[in-house]
mmCIF file of C-alpha atoms in Angstrom:
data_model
loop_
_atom_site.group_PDB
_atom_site.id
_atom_site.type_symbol
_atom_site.label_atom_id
_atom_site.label_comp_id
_atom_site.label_asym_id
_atom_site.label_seq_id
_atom_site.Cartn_x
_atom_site.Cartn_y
_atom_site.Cartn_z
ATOM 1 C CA UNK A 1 -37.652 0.970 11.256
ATOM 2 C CA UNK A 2 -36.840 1.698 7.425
ATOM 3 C CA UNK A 3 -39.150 4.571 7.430
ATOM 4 C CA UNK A 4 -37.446 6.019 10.699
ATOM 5 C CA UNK A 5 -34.045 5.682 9.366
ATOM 6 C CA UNK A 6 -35.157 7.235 6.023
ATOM 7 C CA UNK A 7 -37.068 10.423 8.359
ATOM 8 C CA UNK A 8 -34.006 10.773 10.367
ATOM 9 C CA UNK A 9 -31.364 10.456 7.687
ATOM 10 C CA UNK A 10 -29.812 7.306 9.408
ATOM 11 C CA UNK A 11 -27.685 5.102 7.610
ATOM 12 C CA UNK A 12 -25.951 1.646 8.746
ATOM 13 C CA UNK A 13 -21.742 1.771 8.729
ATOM 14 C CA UNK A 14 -19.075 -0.635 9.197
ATOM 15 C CA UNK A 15 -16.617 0.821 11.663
ATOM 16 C CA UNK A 16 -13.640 0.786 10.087
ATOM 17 C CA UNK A 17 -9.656 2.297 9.946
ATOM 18 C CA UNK A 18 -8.172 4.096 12.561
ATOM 19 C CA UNK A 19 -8.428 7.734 12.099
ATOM 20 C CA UNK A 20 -10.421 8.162 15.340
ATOM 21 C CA UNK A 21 -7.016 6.804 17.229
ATOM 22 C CA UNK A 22 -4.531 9.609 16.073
ATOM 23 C CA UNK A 23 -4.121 12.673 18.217
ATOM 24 C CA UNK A 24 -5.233 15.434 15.758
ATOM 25 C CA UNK A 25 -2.635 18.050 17.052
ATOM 26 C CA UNK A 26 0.515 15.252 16.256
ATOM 27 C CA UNK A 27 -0.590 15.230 13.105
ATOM 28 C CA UNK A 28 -1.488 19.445 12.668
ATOM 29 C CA UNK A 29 2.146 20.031 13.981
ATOM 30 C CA UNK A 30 3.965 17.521 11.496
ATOM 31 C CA UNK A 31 1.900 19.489 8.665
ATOM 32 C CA UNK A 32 3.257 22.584 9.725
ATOM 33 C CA UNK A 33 6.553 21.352 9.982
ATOM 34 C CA UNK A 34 6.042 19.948 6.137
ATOM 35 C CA UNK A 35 6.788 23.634 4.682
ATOM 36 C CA UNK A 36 10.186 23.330 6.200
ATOM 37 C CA UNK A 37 12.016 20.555 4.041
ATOM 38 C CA UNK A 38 9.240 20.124 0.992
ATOM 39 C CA UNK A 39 10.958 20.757 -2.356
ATOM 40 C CA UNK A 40 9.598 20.020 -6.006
ATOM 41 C CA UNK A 41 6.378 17.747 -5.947
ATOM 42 C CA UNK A 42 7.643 15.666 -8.472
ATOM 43 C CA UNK A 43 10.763 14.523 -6.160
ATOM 44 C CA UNK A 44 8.419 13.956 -3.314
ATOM 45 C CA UNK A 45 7.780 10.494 -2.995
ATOM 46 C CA UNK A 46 5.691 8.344 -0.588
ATOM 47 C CA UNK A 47 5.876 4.540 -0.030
ATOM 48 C CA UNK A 48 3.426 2.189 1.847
ATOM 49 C CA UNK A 49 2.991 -2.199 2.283
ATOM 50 C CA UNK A 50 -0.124 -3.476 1.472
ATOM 51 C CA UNK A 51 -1.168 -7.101 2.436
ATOM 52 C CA UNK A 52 -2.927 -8.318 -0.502
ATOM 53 C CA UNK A 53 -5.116 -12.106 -0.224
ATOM 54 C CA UNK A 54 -4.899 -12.157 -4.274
ATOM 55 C CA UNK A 55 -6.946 -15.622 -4.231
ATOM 56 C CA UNK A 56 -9.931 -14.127 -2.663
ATOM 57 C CA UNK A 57 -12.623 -13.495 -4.226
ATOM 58 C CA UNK A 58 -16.177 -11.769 -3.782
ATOM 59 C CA UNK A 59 -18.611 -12.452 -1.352
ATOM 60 C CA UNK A 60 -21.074 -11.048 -3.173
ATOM 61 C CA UNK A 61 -23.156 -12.090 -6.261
ATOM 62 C CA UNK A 62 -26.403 -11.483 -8.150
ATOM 63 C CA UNK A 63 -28.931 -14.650 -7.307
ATOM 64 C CA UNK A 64 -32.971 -15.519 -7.747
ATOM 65 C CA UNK A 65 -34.981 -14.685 -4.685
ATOM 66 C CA UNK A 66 -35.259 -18.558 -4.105
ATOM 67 C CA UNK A 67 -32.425 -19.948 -4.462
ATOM 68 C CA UNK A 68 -29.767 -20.387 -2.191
ATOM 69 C CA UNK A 69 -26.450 -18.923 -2.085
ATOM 70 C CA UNK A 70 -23.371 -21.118 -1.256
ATOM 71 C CA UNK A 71 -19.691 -20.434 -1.492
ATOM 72 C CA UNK A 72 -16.802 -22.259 0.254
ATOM 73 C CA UNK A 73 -14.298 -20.731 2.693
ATOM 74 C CA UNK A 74 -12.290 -17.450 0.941
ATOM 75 C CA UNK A 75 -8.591 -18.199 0.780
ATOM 76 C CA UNK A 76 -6.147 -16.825 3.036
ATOM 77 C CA UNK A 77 -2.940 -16.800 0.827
ATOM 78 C CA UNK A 78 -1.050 -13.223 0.720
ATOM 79 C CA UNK A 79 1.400 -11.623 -0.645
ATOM 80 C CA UNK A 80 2.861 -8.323 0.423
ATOM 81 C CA UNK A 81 2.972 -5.091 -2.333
ATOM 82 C CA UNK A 82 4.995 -2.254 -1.900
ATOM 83 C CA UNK A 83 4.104 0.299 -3.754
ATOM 84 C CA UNK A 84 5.343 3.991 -3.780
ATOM 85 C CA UNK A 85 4.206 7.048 -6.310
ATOM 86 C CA UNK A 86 5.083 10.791 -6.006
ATOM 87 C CA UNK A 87 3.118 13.737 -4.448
ATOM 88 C CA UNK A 88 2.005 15.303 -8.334
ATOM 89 C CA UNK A 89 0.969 11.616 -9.328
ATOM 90 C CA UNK A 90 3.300 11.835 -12.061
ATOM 91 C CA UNK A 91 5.771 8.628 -11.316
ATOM 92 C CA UNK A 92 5.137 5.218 -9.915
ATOM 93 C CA UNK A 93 8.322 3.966 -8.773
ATOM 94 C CA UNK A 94 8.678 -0.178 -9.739
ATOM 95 C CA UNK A 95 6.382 -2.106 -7.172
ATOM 96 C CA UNK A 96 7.976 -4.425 -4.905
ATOM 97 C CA UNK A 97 5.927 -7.854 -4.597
ATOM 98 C CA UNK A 98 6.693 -10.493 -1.514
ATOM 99 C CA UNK A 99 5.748 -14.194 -2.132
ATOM 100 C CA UNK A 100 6.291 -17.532 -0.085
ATOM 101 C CA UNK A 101 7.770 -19.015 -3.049
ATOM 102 C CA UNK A 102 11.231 -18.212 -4.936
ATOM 103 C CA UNK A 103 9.749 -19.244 -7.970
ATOM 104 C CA UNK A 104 6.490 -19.376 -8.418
ATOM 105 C CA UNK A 105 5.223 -21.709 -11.413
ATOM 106 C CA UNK A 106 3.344 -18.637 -13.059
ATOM 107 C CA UNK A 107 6.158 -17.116 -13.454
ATOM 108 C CA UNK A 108 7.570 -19.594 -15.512
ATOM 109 C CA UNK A 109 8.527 -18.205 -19.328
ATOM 110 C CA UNK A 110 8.345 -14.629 -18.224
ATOM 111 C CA UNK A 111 10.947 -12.425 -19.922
ATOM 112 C CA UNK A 112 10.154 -9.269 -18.641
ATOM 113 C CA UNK A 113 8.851 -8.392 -15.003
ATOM 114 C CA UNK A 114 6.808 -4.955 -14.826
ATOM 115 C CA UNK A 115 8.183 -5.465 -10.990
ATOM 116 C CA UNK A 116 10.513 -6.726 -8.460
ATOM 117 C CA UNK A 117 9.533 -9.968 -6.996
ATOM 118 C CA UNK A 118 11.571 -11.487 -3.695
ATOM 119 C CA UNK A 119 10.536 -14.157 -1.622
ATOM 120 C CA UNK A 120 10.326 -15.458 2.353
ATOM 121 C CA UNK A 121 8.210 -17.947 4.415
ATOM 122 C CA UNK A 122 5.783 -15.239 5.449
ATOM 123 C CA UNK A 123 5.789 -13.385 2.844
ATOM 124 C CA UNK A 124 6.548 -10.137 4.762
ATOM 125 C CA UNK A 125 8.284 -7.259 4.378
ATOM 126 C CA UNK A 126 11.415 -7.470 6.177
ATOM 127 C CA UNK A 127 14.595 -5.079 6.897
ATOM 128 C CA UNK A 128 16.717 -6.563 3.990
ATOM 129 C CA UNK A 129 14.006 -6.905 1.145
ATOM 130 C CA UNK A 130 13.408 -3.226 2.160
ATOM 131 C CA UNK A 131 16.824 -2.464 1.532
ATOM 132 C CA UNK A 132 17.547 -4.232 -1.135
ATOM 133 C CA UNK A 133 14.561 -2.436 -2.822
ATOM 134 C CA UNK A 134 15.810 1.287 -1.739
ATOM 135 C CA UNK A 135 19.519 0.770 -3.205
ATOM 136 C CA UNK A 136 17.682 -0.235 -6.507
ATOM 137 C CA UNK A 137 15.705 2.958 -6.716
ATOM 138 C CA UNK A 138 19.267 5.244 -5.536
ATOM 139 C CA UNK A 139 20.764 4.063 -8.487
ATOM 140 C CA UNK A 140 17.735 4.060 -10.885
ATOM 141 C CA UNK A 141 17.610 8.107 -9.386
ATOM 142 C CA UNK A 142 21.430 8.785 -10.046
ATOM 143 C CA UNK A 143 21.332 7.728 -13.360
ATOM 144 C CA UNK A 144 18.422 9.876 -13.973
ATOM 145 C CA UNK A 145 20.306 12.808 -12.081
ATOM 146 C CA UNK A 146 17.425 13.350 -9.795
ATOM 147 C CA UNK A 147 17.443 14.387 -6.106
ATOM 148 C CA UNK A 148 14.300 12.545 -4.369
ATOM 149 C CA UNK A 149 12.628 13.139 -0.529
ATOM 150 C CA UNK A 150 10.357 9.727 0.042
ATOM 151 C CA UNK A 151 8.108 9.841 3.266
ATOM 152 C CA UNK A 152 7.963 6.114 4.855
ATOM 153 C CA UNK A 153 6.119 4.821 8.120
ATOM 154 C CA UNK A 154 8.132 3.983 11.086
ATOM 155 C CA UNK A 155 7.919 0.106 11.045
ATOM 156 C CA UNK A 156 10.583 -1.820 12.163
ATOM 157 C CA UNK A 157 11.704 -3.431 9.019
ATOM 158 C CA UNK A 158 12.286 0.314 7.395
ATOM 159 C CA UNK A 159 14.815 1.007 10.590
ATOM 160 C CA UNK A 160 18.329 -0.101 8.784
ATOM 161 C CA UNK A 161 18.565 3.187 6.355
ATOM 162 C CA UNK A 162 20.560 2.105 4.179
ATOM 163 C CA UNK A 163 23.605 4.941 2.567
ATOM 164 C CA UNK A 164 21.941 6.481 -0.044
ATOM 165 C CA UNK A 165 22.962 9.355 -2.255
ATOM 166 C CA UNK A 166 19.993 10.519 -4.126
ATOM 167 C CA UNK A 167 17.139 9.934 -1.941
ATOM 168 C CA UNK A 168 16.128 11.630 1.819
ATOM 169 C CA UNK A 169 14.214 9.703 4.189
ATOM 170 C CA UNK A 170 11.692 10.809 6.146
ATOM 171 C CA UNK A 171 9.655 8.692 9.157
ATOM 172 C CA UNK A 172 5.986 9.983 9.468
ATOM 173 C CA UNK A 173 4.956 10.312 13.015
ATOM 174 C CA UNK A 174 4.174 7.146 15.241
ATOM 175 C CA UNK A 175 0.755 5.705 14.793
ATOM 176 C CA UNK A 176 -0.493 8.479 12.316
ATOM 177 C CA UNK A 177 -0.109 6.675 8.735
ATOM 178 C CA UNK A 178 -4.407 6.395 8.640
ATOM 179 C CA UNK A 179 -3.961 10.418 8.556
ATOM 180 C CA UNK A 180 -1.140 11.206 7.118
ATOM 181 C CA UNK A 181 0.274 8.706 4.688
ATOM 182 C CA UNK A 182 -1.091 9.732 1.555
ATOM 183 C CA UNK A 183 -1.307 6.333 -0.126
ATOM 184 C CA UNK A 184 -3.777 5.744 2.853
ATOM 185 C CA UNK A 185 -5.891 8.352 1.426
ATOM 186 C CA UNK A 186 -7.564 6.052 -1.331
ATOM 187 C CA UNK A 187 -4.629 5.219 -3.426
ATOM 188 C CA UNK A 188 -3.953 1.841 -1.728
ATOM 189 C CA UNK A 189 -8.014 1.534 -1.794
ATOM 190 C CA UNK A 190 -8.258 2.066 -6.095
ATOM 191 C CA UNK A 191 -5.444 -0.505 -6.360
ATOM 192 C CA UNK A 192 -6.765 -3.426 -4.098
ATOM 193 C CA UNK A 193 -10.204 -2.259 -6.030
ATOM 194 C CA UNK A 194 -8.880 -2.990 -9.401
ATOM 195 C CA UNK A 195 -7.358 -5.976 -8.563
ATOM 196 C CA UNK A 196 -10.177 -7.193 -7.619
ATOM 197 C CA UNK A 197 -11.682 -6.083 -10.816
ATOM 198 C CA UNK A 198 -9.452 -7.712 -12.655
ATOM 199 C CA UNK A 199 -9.451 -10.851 -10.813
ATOM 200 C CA UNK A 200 -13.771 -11.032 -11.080
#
């Protein structure tokens, strides 16, 4: 079987994301309608959740041939990360990080947070965290006298838009984000990759 997969170039994937459910002409027409309202890359922004099990760890490890590998069950506890950069990869707006608990012990004796931590029993993103978080950036963008245009998926907790003066919103097509939102396109990947990293 090796040597047949080998002849025939044959290689064994994981199905995985769901690029194969968008309809391809949705997404061609949205990109054509792109040249319409795009203005500097640097004030194009684009923000994405990510569901992040920060206690897991790898199910993988170098062993001897004899000996057997055991591990116990991965944990399951989540958090949620917003995080949101621009189209010229220039600016990370501050990250917005969901736990279950208002104050988590680890945080104890922290003076400065490189991020904005809020809390609820799920640890989900909801329609007043999200918000919350957009008023934060409006201000942070008036004081800096900038004009910004941030592209967001439809989900229901981004539906309350806020007043803002300093940043656009735009909703990317219904059940397109695997094509189209370009922190899908490996950005959210290299982050969940280095955490991991990190946490190894």
């Amino acid at each position: 079987m090796e040597k047949f997969e080998k002849r025939h170039d044959l290689t064994f994937n994981k199905v995985c994301g769901e690029n194969a459910s968008v309809d391809p002409s949705i997404s061609l027409d949205w990109k054509n309608e792109l040249t319409s309202f795009l203005v500097d890359a640097r004030d194009i922004f684009n923000v994405d959740e990510i569901g992040l099990f920060y206690k897991s760890l790898s199910d993988r490890t170098l062993t001897f041939k004899n000996e057997k590998c055991h591990g116990g069950k991965n944990s399951k506890e989540r958090i949620t990360v917003m995080l949101a950069a621009n189209m010229d990869g220039s600016q990370k707006l501050k990250p917005l990080m969901i736990g279950k608990f208002a104050n988590p012990r680890c945080f104890k004796n922290v003076k400065s947070f490189p991020l904005m931590y809020r809390s609820n029993k799920k640890a989900w993103m909801t329609g007043v965290l999200f918000t919350e978080w957009l008023l934060c950036i409006d201000v942070d963008m008036k004081k800096a006298n900038r004009k910004i245009l941030m592209f967001v998926d439809n989900c229901t907790a981004h539906n309350n838009i806020p007043h803002l003066e300093n940043i656009k919103i735009h909703f990317l097509p219904p059940n397109t984000t695997s094509t189209l939102q370009p922190l899908d396109q490996g950005i959210i990947k290299n982050f969940k990759t280095m955490y991991r990293k990190e946490i190894v």
